[in-house]
Coordinates of C-alpha atoms and ligand atoms in Angstrom, one line a residue:
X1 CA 0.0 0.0 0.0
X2 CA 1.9 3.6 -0.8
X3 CA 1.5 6.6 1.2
X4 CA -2.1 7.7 -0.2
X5 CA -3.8 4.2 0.5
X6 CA -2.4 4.5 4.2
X7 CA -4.0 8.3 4.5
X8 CA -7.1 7.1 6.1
X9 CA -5.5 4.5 8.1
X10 CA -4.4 5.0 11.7
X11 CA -0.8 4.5 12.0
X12 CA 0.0 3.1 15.4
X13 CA 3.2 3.7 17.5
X14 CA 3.1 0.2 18.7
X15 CA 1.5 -3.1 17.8
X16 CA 2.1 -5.6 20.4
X17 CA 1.7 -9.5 19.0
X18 CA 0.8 -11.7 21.6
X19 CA -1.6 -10.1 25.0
X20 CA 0.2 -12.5 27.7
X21 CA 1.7 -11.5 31.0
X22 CA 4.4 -9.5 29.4
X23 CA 2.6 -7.5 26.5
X24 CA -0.1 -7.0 29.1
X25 CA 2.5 -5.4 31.4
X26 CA 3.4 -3.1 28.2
X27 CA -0.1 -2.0 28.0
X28 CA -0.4 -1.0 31.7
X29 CA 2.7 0.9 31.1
X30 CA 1.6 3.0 27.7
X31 CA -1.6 3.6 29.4
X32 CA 0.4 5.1 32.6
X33 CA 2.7 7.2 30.6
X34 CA -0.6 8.2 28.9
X35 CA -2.2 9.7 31.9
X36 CA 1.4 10.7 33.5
X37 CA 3.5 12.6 31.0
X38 CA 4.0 15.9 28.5
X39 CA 4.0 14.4 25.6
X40 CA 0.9 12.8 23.2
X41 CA 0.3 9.2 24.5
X42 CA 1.4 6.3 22.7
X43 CA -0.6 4.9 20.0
X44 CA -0.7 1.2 20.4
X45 CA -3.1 -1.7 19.4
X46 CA -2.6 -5.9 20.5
X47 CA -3.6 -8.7 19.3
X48 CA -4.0 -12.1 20.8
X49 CA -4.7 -15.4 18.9
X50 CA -6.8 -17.0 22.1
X51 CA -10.3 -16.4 21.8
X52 CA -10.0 -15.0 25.7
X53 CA -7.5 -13.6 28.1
X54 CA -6.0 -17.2 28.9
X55 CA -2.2 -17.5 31.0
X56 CA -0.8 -21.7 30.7
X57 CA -4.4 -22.3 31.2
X58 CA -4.0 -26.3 30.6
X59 CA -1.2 -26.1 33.5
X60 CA -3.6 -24.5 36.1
X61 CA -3.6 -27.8 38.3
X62 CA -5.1 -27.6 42.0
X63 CA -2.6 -25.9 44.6
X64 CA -0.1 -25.3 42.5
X65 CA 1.5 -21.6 43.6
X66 CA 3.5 -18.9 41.5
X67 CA 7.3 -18.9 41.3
X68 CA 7.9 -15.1 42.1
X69 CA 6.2 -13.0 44.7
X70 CA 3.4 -11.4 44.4
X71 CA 4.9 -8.3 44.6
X72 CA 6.6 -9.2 41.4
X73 CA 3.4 -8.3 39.6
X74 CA 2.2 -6.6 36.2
X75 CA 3.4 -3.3 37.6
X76 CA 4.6 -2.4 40.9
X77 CA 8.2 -2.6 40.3
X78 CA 8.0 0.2 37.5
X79 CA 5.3 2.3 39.2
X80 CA 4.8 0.8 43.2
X81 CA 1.9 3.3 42.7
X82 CA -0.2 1.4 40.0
X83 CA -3.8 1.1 39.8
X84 CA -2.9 -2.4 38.0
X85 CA -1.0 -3.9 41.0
X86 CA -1.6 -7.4 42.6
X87 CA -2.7 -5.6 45.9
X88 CA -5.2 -3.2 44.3
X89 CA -6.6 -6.4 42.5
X90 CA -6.9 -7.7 46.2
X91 CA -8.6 -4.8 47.1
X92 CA -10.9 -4.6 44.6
X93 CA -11.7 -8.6 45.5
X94 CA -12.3 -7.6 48.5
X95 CA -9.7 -10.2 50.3
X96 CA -6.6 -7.9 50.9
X97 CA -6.9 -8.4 54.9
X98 CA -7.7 -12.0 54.2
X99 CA -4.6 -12.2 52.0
X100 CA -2.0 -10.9 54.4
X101 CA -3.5 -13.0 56.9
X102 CA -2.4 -16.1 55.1
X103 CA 1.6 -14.8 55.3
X104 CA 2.4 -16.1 52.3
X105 CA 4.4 -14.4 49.3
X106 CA 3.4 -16.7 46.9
X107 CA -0.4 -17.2 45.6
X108 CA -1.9 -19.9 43.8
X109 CA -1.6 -19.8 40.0
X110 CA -5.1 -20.1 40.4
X111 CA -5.4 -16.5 41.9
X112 CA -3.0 -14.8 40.2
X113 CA -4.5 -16.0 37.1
X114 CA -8.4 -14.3 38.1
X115 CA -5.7 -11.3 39.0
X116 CA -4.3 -11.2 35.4
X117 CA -8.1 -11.7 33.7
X118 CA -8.9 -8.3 36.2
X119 CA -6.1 -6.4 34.5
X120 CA -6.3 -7.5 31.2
X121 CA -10.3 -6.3 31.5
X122 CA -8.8 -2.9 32.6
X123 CA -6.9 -2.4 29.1
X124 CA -9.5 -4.5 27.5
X125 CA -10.2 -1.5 24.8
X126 CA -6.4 -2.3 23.8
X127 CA -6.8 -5.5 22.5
X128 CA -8.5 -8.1 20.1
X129 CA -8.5 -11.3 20.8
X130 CA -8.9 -14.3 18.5
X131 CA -6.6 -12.9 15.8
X132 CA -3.3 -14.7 15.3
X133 CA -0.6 -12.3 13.9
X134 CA 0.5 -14.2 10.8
X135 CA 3.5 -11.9 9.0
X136 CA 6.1 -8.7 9.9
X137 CA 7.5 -6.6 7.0
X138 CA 8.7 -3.6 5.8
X139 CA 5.9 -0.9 4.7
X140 CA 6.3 -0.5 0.4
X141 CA 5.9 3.0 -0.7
X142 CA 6.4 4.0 -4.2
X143 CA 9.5 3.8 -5.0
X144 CA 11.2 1.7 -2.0
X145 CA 10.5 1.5 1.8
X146 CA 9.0 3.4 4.2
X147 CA 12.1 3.0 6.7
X148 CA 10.4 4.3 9.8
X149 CA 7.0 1.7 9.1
X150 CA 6.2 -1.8 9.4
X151 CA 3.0 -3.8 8.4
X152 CA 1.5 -6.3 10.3
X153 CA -0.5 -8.9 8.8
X154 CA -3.7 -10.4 11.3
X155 CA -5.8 -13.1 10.4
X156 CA -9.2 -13.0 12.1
X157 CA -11.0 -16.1 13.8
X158 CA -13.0 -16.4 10.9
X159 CA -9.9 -16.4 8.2
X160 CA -10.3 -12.8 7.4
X161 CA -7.1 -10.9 6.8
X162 CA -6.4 -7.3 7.0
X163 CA -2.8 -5.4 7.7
X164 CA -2.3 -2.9 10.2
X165 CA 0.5 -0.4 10.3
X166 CA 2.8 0.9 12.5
X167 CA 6.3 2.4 13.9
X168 CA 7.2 -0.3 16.3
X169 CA 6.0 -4.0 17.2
X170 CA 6.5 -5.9 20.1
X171 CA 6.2 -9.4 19.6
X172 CA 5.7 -11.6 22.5
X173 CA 4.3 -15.0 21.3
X174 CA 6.0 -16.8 24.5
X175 CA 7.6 -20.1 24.7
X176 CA 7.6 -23.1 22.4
X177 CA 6.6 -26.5 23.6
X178 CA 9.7 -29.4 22.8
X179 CA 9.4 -32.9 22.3
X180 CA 12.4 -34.8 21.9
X181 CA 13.4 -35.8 18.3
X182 CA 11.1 -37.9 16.5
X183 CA 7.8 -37.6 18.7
X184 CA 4.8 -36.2 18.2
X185 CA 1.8 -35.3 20.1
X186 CA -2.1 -36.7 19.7
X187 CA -4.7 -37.7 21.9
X188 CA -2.5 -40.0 23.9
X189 CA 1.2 -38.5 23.6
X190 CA 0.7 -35.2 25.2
X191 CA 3.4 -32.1 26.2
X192 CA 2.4 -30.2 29.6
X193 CA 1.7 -27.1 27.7
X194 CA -1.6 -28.7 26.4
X195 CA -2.4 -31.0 29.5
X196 CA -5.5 -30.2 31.4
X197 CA -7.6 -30.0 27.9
X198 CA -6.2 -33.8 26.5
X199 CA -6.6 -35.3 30.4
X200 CA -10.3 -34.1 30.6
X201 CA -10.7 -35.8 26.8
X202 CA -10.7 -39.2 28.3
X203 CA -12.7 -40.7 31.1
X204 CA -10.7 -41.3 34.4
X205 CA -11.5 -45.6 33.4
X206 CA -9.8 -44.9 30.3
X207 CA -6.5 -44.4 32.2
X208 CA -5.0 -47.5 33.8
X209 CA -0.9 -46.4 33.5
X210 CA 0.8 -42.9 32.8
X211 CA 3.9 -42.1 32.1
X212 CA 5.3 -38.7 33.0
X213 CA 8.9 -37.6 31.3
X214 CA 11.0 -34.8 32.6
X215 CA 12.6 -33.7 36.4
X216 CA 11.4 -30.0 35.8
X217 CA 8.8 -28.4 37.6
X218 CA 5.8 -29.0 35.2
X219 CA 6.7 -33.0 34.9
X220 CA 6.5 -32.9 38.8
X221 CA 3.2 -31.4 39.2
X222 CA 1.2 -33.6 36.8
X223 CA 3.5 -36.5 38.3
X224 CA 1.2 -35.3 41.2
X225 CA -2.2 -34.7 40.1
X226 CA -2.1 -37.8 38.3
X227 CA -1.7 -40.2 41.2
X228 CA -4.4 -37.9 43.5
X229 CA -6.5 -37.8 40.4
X230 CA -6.4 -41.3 39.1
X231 CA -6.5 -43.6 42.3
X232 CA -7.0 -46.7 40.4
X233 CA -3.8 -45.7 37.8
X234 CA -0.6 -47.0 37.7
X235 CA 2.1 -43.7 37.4
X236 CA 5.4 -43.9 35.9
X237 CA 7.8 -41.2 36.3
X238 CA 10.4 -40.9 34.0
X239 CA 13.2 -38.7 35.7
X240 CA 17.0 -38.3 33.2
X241 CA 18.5 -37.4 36.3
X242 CA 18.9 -39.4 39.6
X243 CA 16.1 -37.7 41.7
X244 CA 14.1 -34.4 41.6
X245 CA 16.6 -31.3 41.7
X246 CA 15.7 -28.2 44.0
X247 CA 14.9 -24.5 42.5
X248 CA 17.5 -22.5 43.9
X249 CA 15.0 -19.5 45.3
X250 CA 16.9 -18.5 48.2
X251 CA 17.6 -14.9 48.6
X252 CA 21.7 -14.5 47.3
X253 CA 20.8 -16.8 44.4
X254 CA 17.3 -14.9 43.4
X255 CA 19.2 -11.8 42.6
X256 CA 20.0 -12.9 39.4
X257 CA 16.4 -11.7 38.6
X258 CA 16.7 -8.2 40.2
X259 CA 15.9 -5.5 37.5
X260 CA 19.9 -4.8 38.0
X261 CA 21.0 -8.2 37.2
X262 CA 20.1 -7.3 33.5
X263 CA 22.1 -5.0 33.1
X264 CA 24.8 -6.8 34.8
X265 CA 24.8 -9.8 32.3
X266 CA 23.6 -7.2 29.1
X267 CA 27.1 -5.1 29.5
X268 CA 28.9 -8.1 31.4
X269 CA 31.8 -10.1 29.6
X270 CA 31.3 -13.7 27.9
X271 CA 32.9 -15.1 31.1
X272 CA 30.4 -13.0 33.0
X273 CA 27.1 -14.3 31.2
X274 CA 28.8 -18.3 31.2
X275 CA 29.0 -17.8 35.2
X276 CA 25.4 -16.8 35.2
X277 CA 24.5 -20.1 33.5
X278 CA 27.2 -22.2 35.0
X279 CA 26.2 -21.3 38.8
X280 CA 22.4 -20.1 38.3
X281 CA 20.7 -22.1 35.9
X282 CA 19.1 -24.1 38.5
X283 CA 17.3 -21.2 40.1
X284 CA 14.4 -21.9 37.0
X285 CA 15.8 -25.3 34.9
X286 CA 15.2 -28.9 35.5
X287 CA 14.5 -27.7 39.1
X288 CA 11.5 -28.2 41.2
X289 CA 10.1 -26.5 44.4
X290 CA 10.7 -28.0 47.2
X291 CA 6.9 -28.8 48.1
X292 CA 6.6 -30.2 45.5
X293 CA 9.2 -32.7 45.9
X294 CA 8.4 -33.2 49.9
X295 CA 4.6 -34.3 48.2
X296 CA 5.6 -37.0 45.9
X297 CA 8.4 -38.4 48.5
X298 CA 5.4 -38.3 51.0
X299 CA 3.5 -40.2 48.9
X300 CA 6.1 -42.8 48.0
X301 CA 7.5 -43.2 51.1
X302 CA 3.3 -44.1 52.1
X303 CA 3.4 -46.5 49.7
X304 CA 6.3 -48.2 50.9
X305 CA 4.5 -48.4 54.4
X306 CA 1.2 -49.9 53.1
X307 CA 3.1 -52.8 51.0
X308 CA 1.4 -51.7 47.7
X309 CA 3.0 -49.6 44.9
X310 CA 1.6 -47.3 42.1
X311 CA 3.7 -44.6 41.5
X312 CA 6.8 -45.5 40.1
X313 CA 10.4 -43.8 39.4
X314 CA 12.6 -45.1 36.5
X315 CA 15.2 -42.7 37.4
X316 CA 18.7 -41.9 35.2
X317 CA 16.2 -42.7 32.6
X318 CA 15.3 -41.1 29.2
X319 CA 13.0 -41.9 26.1
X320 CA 14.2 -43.6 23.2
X321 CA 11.4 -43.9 21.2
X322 CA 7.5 -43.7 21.2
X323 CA 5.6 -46.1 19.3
X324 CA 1.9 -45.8 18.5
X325 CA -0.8 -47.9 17.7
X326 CA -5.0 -47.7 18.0
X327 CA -5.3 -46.3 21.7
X328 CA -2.0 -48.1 22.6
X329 CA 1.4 -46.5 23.5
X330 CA 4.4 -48.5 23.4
X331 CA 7.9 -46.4 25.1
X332 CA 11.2 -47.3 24.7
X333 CA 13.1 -46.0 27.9
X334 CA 16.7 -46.3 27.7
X335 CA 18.1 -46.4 31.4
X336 CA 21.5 -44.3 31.3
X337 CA 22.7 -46.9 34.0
X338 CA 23.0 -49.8 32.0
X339 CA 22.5 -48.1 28.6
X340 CA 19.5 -51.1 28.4
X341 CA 15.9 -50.5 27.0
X342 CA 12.7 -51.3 28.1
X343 CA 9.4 -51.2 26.7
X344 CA 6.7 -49.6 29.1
X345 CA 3.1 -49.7 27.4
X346 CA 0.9 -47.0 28.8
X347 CA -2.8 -45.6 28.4
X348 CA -1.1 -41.8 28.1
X349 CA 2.8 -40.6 28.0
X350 CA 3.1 -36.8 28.8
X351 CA 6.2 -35.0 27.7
X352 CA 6.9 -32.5 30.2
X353 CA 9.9 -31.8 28.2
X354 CA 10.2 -28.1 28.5
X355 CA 10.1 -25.6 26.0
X356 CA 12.2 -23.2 23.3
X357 CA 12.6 -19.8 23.5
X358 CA 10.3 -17.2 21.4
X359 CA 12.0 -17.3 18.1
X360 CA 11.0 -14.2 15.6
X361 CA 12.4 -15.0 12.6
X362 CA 9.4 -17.0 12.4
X363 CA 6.9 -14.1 12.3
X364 CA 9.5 -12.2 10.1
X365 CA 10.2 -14.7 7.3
X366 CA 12.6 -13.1 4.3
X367 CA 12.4 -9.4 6.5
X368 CA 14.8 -11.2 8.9
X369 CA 18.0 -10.6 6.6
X370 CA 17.6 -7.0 8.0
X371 CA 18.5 -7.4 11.7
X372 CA 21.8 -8.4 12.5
X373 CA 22.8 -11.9 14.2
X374 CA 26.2 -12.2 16.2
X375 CA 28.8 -14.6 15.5
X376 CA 26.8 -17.8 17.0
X377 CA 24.0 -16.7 15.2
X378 CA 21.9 -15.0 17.6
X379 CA 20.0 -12.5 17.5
X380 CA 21.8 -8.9 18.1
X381 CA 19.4 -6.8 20.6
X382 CA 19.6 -3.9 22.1
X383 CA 19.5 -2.7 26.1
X384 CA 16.6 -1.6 25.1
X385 CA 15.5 -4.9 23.6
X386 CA 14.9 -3.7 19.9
X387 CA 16.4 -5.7 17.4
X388 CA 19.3 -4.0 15.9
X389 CA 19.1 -3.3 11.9
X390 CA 21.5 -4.1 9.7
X391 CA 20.0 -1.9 7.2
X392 CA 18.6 1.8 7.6
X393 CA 15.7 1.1 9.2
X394 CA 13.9 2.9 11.7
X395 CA 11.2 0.9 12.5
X396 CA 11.2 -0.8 16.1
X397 CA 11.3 -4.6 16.2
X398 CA 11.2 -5.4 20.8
X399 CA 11.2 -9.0 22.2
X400 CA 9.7 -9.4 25.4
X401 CA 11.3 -12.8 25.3
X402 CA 14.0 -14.7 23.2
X403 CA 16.4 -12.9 24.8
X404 CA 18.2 -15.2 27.2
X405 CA 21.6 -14.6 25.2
X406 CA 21.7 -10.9 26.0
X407 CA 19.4 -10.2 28.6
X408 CA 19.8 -13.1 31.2
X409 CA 17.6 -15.5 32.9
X410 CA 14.8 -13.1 33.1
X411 CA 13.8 -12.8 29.9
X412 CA 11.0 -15.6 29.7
X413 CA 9.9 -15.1 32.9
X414 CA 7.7 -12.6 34.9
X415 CA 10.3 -11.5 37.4
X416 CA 11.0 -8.1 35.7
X417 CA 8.5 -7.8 33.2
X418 CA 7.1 -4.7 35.0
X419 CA 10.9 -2.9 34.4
X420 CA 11.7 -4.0 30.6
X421 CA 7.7 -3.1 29.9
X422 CA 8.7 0.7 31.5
X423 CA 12.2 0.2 29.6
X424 CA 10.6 -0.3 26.3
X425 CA 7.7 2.2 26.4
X426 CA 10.5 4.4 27.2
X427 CA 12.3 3.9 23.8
X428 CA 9.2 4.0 21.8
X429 CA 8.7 7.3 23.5
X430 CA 12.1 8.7 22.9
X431 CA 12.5 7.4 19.1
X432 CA 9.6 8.8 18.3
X433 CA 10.4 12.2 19.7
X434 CA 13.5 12.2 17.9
X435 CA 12.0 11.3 15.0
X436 CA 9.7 14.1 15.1
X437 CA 12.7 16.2 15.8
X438 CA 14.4 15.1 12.6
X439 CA 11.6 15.6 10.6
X440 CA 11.4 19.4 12.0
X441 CA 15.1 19.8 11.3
X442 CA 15.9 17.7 8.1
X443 CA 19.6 17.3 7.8
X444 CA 20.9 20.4 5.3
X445 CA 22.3 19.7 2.2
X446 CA 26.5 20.4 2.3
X447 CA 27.1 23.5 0.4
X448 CA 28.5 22.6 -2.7
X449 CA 32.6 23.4 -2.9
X450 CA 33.3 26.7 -4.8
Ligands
FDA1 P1 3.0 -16.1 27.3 O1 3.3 -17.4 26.7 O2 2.4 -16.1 28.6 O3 2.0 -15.3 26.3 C1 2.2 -15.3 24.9 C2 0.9 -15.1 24.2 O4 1.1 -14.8 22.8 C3 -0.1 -16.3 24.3 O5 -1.3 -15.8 24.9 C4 -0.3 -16.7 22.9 O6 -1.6 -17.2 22.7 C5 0.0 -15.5 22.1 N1 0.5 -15.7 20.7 C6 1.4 -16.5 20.3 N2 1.6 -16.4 19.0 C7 0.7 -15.4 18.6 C8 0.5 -14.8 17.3 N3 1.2 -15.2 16.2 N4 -0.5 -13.9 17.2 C9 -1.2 -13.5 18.3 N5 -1.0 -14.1 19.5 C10 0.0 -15.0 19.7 N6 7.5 -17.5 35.2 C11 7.6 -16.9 36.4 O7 8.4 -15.9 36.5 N7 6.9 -17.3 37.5 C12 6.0 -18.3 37.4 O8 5.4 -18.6 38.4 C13 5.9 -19.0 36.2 N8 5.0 -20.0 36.1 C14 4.9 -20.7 34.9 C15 4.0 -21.8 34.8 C16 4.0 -22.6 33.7 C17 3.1 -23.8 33.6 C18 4.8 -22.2 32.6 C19 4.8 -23.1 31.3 C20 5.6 -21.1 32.6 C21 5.7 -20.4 33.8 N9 6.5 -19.3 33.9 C22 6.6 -18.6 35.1 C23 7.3 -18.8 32.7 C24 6.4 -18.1 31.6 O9 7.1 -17.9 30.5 C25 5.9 -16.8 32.1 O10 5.1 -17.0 33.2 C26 4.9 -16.0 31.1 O11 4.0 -16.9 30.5 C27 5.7 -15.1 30.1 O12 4.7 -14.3 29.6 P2 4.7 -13.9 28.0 O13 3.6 -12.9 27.9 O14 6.0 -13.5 27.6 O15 4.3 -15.3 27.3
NAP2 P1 12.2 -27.7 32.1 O1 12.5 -27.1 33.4 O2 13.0 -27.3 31.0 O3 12.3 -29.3 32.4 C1 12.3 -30.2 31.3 C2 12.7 -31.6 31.8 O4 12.5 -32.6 30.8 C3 14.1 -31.7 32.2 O5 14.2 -32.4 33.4 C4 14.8 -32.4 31.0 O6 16.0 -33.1 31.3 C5 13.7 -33.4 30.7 N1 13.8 -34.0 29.4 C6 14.0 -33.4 28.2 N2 14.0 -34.4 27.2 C7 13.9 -35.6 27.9 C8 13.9 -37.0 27.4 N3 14.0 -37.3 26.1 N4 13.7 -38.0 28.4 C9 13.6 -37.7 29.7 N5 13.6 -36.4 30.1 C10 13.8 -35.4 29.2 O7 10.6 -27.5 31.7 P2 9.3 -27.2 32.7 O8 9.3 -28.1 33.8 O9 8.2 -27.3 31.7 O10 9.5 -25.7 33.2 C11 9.6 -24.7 32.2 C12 9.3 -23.3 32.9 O11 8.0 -23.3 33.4 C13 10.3 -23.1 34.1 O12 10.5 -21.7 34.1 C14 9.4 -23.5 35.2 O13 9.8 -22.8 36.4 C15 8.0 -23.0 34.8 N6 6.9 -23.7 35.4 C16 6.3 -23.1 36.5 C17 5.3 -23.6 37.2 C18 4.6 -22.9 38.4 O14 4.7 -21.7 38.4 N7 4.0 -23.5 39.3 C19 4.8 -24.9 36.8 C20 5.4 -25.5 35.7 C21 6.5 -24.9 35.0 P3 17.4 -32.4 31.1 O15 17.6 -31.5 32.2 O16 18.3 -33.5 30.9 O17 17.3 -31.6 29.8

């Protein structure tokens, strides 16, 4: 579309891809600098691919609490003063007394999930739900590119397309389920990610044995609801490493997710960002909490007193391969103690095999030749999380996410969303006033020599 086709068309500052915790954080943010500052608010318009404001829904199991305090919220560690903060969302519940009665920093998922639905209702005029961003590129204009525009392509619920344009997008499509190599899912092979909607497909009866594969957090809590869930089931869990590792949350070690940490690891040297990994990985991977752990020994160790077992640990063991056939699953577990194999045939087998990292060369197809990638192929970013250009550009491309390589360990997580949401409403602010002052002072030609 050129210039004249756009005329009628709002031109946003931002569209944000993706209305999760973190874009939803951005929101809150634009709408405060809106009421708070000088300057014109911020244009911006999101859009969400579920047909609702939804959070890991199929992982919302019974009594399972957050990982980060509930201070750590949408808001409160940008602006402790927010309107959108987990206590005012308490107060407007009505249970704030209630709340701090119960001492405890750490709400159920279930709660914070109703206190994220609350929020996302209070920008609800920002977003549109059940339409899936589909493509990223540069905005044509007769006779080359619009450097300073992007188009965004949305398709609608019903298949309808239409493109939106804009200075800046903020793509936050969150993590990617994994399988190991050579698996797939389908009504029987599940990953977490998708688990309470395939386990309420089948009737309880229709699920005698279930395997669970992974050590991580998620593998441990469906290890769990499985053998409260299914009493008549037998429960295999499938564990690479020799027992259930502890998440590091203790307070020295949780400072790798302060809001200075970033910049820490951002500016640090490559021996720097290796120590973070090297010592701190298991503050969020292949860790559980330790409740969690305590409840399945508990249960175990009951078992062991009653003389009857169901829930069984093939520990140092990994899957091989998965065969499938009619509502049968044969697995192939390869015990790293022996190197042997073993075929385990089970009613279900769910992957809780973690996830990738938000990836946005797939949203920018060929437009990714124009952002730069450092020598291991990555992704160059700036502090200030845009994308750096390789070509002349102005447009803004932010991740909130797929950052781990220069960012740090916060970067899929909610610990400082509330920050890198202030720290990127910031740069789309300050661009765009410099853009208007370039505009207002074009660049004078050189005088010509004499
Ligand atoms: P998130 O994945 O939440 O949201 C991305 C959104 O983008 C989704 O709603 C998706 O539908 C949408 N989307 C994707 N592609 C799209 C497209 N093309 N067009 C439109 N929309 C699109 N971290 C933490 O710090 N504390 C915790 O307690 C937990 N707990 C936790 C539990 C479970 C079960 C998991 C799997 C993960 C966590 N995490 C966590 C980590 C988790 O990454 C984090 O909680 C947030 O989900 C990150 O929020 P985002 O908005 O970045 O991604
Ligand atoms: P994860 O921490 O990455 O764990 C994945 C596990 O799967 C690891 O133990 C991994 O082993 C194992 N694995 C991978 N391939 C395997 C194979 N072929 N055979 C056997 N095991 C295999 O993933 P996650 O547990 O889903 O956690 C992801 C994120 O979500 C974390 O941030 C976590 O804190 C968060 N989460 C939070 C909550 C909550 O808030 N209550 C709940 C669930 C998840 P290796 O270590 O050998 O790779």
């Amino acid at each position: 579309m050129g210039t004249a086709g756009r005329r009628n068309q709002e031109i946003y500052d931002l569209v944000g891809i993706g209305f999760g915790p973190s874009n939803l954080s951005l929101a809150i943010a634009l709408d405060e600098h809106g009421a708070s500052a000088q300057q014109p608010p911020v244009t911006s318009h999101f859009f969400e691919q579920q047909p609702t404001f939804g959070w890991h829904r199929n992982m919302l199991l019974p009594s399972t609490t957050m990982q980060i305090s509930f201070l750590k919220d949408l808001a409160t560690f940008r602006n402790p003063m927010s309107r959108f903060s987990f206590i005012s969302f308490l107060h407007a519940s009505n249970r704030l007394v209630q709340f701090v009665n119960n001492q405890d920093f750490f709400p159920t998922r279930h709660e914070f999930h109703q206190y994220l639905e609350w929020a996302a209702a209070g920008v609800g005029d920002q977003v549109t739900y059940g339409t899936e961003v589909t493509s990223i590129r540069p905005c044509a204009e007769a006779g080359g590119q619009a450097p300073d525009l992007l188009e965004v392509e949305v398709r609608g619920s019903d298949g309808t397309t239409r493109v939106v344009t804009t200075h800046n997008v903020a793509i936050s499509t969150g993590l990617v389920p994994r399988l190991p190599e050579g698996t797939a899912t389908d009504e029987r092979v599940w990953h977490s990610s998708e688990f309470l909607g395939r386990f309420g497909a089948h009737a309880p009866d229709d699920l005698k044995s279930v395997a669970v594969v992974g050590a991580g957090q998620s593998a441990a809590e469906i290890t769990r609801f499985l053998y409260d869930s299914l009493p008549h089931a037998q429960i295999s869990a499938v564990i690479p490493s020799y027992g259930y590792s502890i998440a590091d949350d203790t307070p020295f070690a949780n400072q790798v997710f302060d809001p200075d940490a970033v910049d820490e690891y951002y500016f640090g040297t490559e021996r720097a960002r290796d120590a973070f990994w090297r010592y701190h990985r298991n503050t969020n991977y292949s860790v559980v909490d330790a409740d969690v752990i305590r409840a399945l020994y508990q249960r175990s160790y009951d078992e062991q007193v009653r003389g009857s077992r169901r829930l069984h640990f093939r520990n140092l063991t990994r899957v091989a391969e998965v065969n499938r056939a009619g509502s049968g699953t044969r697995v192939m577990l390869r015990s790293l103690l022996d190197d042997r194999t073993e075929e385990l045939a089970v009613d279900a087998l769910v992957f809780a095999t973690g996830y990738d990292g938000l990836d946005p060369a797939r949203l920018l197809g060929d437009f990714d030749k124009h952002f730069q990638r450092d020598a291991a192929g990555r992704h160059r970013v700036e502090r200030d999380y845009r994308l750096v250009t390789a070509s002349d550009l102005t447009c803004g491309v932010y991740l909130q996410g797929g950052t781990e390589h220069s960012h740090g360990l916060t970067s899929s997580l909610l610990s400082n969303m509330a920050v890198r949401s202030g720290e990127i409403a910031d740069s789309i602010v300050l661009r765009r006033t410099e853009r208007e002052l370039d505009r207002a002072s074009p660049v004078k030609e050189a005088p010509s020599a004499a």
